[in-house]
XYZ file of C-alpha atoms in Angstrom:
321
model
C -78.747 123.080 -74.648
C -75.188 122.590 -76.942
C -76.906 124.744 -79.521
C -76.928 127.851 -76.951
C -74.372 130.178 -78.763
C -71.955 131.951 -75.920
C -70.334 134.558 -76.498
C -67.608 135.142 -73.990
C -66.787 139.110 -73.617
C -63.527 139.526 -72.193
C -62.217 143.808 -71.809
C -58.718 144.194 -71.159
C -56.331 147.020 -70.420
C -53.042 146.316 -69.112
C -53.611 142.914 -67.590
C -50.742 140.850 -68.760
C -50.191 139.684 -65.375
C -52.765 137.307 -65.143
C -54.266 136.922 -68.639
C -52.808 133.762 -69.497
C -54.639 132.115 -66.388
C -58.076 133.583 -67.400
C -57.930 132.753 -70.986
C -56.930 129.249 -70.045
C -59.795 129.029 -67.665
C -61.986 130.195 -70.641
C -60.940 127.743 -73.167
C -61.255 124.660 -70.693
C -65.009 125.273 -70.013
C -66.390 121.545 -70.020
C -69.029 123.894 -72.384
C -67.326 125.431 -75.078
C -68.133 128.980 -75.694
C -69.125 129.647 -79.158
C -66.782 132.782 -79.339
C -64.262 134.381 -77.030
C -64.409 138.048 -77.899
C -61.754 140.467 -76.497
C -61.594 143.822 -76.849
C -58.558 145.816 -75.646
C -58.595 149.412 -74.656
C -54.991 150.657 -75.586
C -52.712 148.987 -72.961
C -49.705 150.200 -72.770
C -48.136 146.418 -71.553
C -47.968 142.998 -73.314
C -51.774 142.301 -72.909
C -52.071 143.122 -76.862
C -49.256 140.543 -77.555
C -50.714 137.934 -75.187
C -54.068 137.857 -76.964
C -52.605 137.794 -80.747
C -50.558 134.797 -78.864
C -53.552 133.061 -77.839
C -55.911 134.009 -81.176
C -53.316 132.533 -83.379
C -53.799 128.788 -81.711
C -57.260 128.889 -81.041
C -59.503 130.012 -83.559
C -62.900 130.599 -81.354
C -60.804 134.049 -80.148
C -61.676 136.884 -82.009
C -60.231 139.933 -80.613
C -60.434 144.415 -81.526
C -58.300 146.977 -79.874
C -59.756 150.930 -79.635
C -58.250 153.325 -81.641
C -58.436 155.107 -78.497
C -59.357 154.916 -74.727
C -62.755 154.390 -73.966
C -62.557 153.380 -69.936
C -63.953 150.677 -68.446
C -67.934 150.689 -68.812
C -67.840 152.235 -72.302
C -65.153 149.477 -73.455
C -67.710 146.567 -71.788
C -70.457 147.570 -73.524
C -69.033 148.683 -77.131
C -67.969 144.854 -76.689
C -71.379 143.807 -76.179
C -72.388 144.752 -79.917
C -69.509 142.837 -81.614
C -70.074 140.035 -79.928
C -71.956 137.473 -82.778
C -73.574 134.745 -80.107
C -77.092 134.597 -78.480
C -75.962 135.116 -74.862
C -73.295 137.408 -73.332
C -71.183 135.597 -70.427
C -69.002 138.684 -69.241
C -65.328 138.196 -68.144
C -62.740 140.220 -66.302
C -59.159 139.995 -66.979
C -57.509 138.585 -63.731
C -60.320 136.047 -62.749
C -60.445 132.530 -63.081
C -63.578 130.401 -64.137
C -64.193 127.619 -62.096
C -64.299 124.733 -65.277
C -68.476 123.800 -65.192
C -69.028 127.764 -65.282
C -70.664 128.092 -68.624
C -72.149 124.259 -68.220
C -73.740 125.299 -64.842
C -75.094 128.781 -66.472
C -76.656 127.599 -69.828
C -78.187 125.152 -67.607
C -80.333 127.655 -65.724
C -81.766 128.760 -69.154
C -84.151 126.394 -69.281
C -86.887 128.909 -68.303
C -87.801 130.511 -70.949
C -88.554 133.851 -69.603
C -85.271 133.893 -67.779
C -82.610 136.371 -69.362
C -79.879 137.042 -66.878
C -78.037 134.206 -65.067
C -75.253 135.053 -62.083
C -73.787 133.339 -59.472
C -71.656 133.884 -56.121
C -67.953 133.761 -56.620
C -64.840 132.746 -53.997
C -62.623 136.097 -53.394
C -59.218 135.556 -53.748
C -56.395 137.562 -53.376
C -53.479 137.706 -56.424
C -51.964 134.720 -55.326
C -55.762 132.724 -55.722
C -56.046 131.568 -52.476
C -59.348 131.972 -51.319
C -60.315 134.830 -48.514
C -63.726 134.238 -48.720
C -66.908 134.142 -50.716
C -69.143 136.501 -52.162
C -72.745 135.900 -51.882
C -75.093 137.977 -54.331
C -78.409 138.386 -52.438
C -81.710 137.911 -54.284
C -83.025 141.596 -56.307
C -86.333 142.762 -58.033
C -85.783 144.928 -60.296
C -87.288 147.764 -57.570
C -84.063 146.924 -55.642
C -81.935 147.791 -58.296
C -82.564 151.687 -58.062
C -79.615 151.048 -55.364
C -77.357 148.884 -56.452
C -76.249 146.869 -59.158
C -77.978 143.316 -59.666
C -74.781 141.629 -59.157
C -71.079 141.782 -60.056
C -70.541 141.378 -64.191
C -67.506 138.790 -63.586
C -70.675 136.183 -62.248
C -73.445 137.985 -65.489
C -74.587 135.857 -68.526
C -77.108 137.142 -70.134
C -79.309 137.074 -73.773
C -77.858 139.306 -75.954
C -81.097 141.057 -77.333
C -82.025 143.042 -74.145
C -79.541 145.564 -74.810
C -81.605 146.273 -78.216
C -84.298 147.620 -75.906
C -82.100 150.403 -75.263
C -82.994 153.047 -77.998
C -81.617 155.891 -76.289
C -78.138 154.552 -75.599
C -76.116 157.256 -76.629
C -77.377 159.324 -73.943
C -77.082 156.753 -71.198
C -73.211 156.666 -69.382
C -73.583 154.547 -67.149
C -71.785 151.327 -65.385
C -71.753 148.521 -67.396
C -73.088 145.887 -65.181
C -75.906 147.388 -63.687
C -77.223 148.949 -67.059
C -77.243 144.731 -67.796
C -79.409 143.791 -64.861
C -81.841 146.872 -64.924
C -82.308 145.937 -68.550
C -82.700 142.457 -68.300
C -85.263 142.843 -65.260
C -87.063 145.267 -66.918
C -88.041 142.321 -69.700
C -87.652 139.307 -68.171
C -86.556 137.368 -64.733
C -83.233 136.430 -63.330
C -81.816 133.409 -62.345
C -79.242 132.407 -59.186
C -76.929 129.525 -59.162
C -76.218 129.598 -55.419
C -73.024 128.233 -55.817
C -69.514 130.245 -56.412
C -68.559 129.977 -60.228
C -65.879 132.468 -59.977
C -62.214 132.073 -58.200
C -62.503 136.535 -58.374
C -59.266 137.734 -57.758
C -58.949 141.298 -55.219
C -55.915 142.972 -55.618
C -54.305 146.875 -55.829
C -54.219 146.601 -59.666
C -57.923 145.612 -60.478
C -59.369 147.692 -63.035
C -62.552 149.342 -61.352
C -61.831 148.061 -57.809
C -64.227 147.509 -56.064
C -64.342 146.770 -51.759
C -67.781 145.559 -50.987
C -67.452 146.496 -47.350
C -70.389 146.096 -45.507
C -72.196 149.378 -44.997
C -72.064 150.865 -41.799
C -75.528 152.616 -40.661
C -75.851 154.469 -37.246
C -79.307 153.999 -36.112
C -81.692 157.017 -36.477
C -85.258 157.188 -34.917
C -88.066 158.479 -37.951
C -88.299 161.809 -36.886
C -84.007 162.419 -37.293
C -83.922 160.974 -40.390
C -87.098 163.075 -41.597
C -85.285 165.946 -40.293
C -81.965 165.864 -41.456
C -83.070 164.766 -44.649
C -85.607 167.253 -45.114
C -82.583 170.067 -43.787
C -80.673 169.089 -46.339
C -83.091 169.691 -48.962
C -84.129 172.725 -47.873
C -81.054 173.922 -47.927
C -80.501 173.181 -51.528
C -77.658 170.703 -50.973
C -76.832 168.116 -53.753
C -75.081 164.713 -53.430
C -72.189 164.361 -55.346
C -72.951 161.443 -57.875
C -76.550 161.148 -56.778
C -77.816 162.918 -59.513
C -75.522 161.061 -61.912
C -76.658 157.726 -61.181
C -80.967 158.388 -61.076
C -80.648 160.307 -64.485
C -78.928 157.247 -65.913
C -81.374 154.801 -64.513
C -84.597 156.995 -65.353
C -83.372 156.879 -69.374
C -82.346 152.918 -68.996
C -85.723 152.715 -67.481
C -87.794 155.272 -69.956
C -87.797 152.419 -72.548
C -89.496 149.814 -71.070
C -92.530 151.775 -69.894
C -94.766 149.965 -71.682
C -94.600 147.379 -69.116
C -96.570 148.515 -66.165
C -93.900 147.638 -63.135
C -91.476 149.625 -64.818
C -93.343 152.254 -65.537
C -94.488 152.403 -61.809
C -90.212 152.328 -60.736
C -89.971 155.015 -63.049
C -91.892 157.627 -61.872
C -90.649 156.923 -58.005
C -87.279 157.750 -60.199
C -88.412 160.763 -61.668
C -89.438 162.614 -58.174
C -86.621 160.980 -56.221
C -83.796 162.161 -58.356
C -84.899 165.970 -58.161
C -83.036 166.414 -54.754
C -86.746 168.452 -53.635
C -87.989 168.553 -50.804
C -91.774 168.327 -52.380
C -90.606 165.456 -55.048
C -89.181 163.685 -51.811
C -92.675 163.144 -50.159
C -94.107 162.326 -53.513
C -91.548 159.648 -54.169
C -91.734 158.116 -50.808
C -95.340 157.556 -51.111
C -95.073 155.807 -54.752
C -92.315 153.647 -52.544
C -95.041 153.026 -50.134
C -97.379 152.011 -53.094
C -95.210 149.694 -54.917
C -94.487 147.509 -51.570
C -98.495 147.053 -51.028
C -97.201 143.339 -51.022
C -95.707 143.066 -48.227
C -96.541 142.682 -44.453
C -98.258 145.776 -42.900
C -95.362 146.350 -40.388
C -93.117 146.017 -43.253
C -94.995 147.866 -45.423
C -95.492 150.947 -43.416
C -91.723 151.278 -42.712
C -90.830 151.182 -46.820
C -91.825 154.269 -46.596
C -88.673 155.952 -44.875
C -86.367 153.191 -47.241
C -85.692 156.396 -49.843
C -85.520 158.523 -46.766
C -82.307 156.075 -45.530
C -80.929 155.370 -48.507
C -80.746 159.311 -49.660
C -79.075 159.863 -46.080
C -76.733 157.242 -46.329
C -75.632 158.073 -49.609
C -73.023 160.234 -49.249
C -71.228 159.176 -46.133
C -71.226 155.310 -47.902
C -71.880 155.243 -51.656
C -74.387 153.165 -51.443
C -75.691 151.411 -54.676
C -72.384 153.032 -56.245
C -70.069 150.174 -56.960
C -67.826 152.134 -59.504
């Protein structure tokens, strides 16, 4: 696999405080990356200095600043499109690749249907001493109507999904889970169930994000039926909710020719009306796209968009931004 063409995407904005580590860590993968792209969105600090430092001795960096400030998902993916290699292996700023990363990743591309590789990282705190580890649980692609597919520090993926995405310019959406709903949508994933990542969690993390475990209090059927339906009735909207199912109906709009998606998307298109008639409706195309599973489990799916709509605004849940 030494012909596989990386492209390393690196986004910075003010991160001269641990830079130097990650670019280090990127030029010592035991599998060179074809490219390490950076793209800088108008820090104020020395990051701009540090990376004209590091382009000028190694000529695989290539590196753009914005003429102005596009934030962190627009940055990530504007990056995307420069980038010149096959695959996309997305980096933060303040992290530090373990040094068979890349080697371990273009590895698991030996299916040839597979399209998105990611891994579980150790968290860290600024110092890098490890706090723990962050295990990415196994998604389909219904799962990712939630939450992300996993964390874009741990992402490589093949560079022409994203040109499934004709409609673009309308989508705004975070970065990393616009990667995995695309990539799912054409092809399969692929877990290295080992930590790849030393992922550093500090105060000055751009996008921070906690990962605390969500806390659910346990409702019977007929509370959550009611309080959701209350709600409803009532005309009540959740703040982001619509946000986030408008984004993932247009990702998802462009792969309906393939009949799974197609099936996700109309659960989408009921579920993100906030009615209490589209409710029902989308709770029974839930119901109908678990017919897999075990008839217990099967005939509870259908109160999972119940709990999740509930939950939502007391926990965020599936919003990682």
């Amino acid at each position: 696999m030494s012909s596989v063409k990386v492209s390393v995407v690196l986004c910075t904005y003010n991160g001269e405080l641990y830079l130097r580590e990650q670019l280090d860590s990127l030029l010592n993968q035991s599998f060179r990356p074809y490219e390490i792209l950076i793209q800088d969105d108008q820090s104020t600090d020395n990051t701009w200095q540090i990376i004209e430092e590091y382009k000028s001795l190694n000529a695989c960096i290539k590196s753009h600043q914005n003429s102005q400030r596009l934030g962190l998902n627009q940055n990530f993916i504007t990056a995307f499109f420069k980038a010149s290699g096959d695959y996309i292996a997305i980096s933060d700023q303040d992290d530090v690749w373990l040094q068979d990363k890349l080697d371990l990743y273009v590895k698991a591309l030996h299916d040839k249907d597979c399209c998105f590789v990611y891994s579980d990282s150790f968290i860290t705190d600024s110092t890098l001493t490890v706090t723990g580890r962050f295990n990415v649980p196994d998604h389909s692609l219904i799962d990712l109507v939630w939450m992300g597919l996993a964390p874009g520090h741990s992402v490589l993926f093949k560079k022409d999904v994203l040109l499934g995405l004709k409609n673009l310019h309308e989508i705004d959406f975070i970065y990393d889970w616009l990667v995995g709903l695309t990539a799912l949508s054409v092809g399969q994933a692929k877990k290295i169930d080992q930590p790849a990542t030393y992922w550093r969690r500090h105060d000055t993390t751009v996008g921070r994000q906690d990962f605390k475990p969500i806390e659910y209090e346990y409702l019977k059927p007929y509370q959550l039926l009611f309080r959701v339906f209350k709600s409803l009735l009532m005309g009540r909207k959740l703040k982001n909710f619509s946000w986030q199912y408008e984004n993932i109906f247009l990702i998802l709009k462009n792969f309906e020719g393939v009949t799974r998606v197609k099936a996700i998307n109309k659960f989408v298109t009921y579920y993100k009306q906030e009615k209490p008639w589209a409710m029902v409706i989308a709770c029974f195309i839930y119901l109908r796209l678990h017919q897999h599973v075990k008839a217990k489990d099967w005939i509870k799916s259908v109160y999972i968009p119940l709990h999740k709509y509930y939950f939502y605004k007391y926990t965020g849940a599936g919003l990682r931004g």
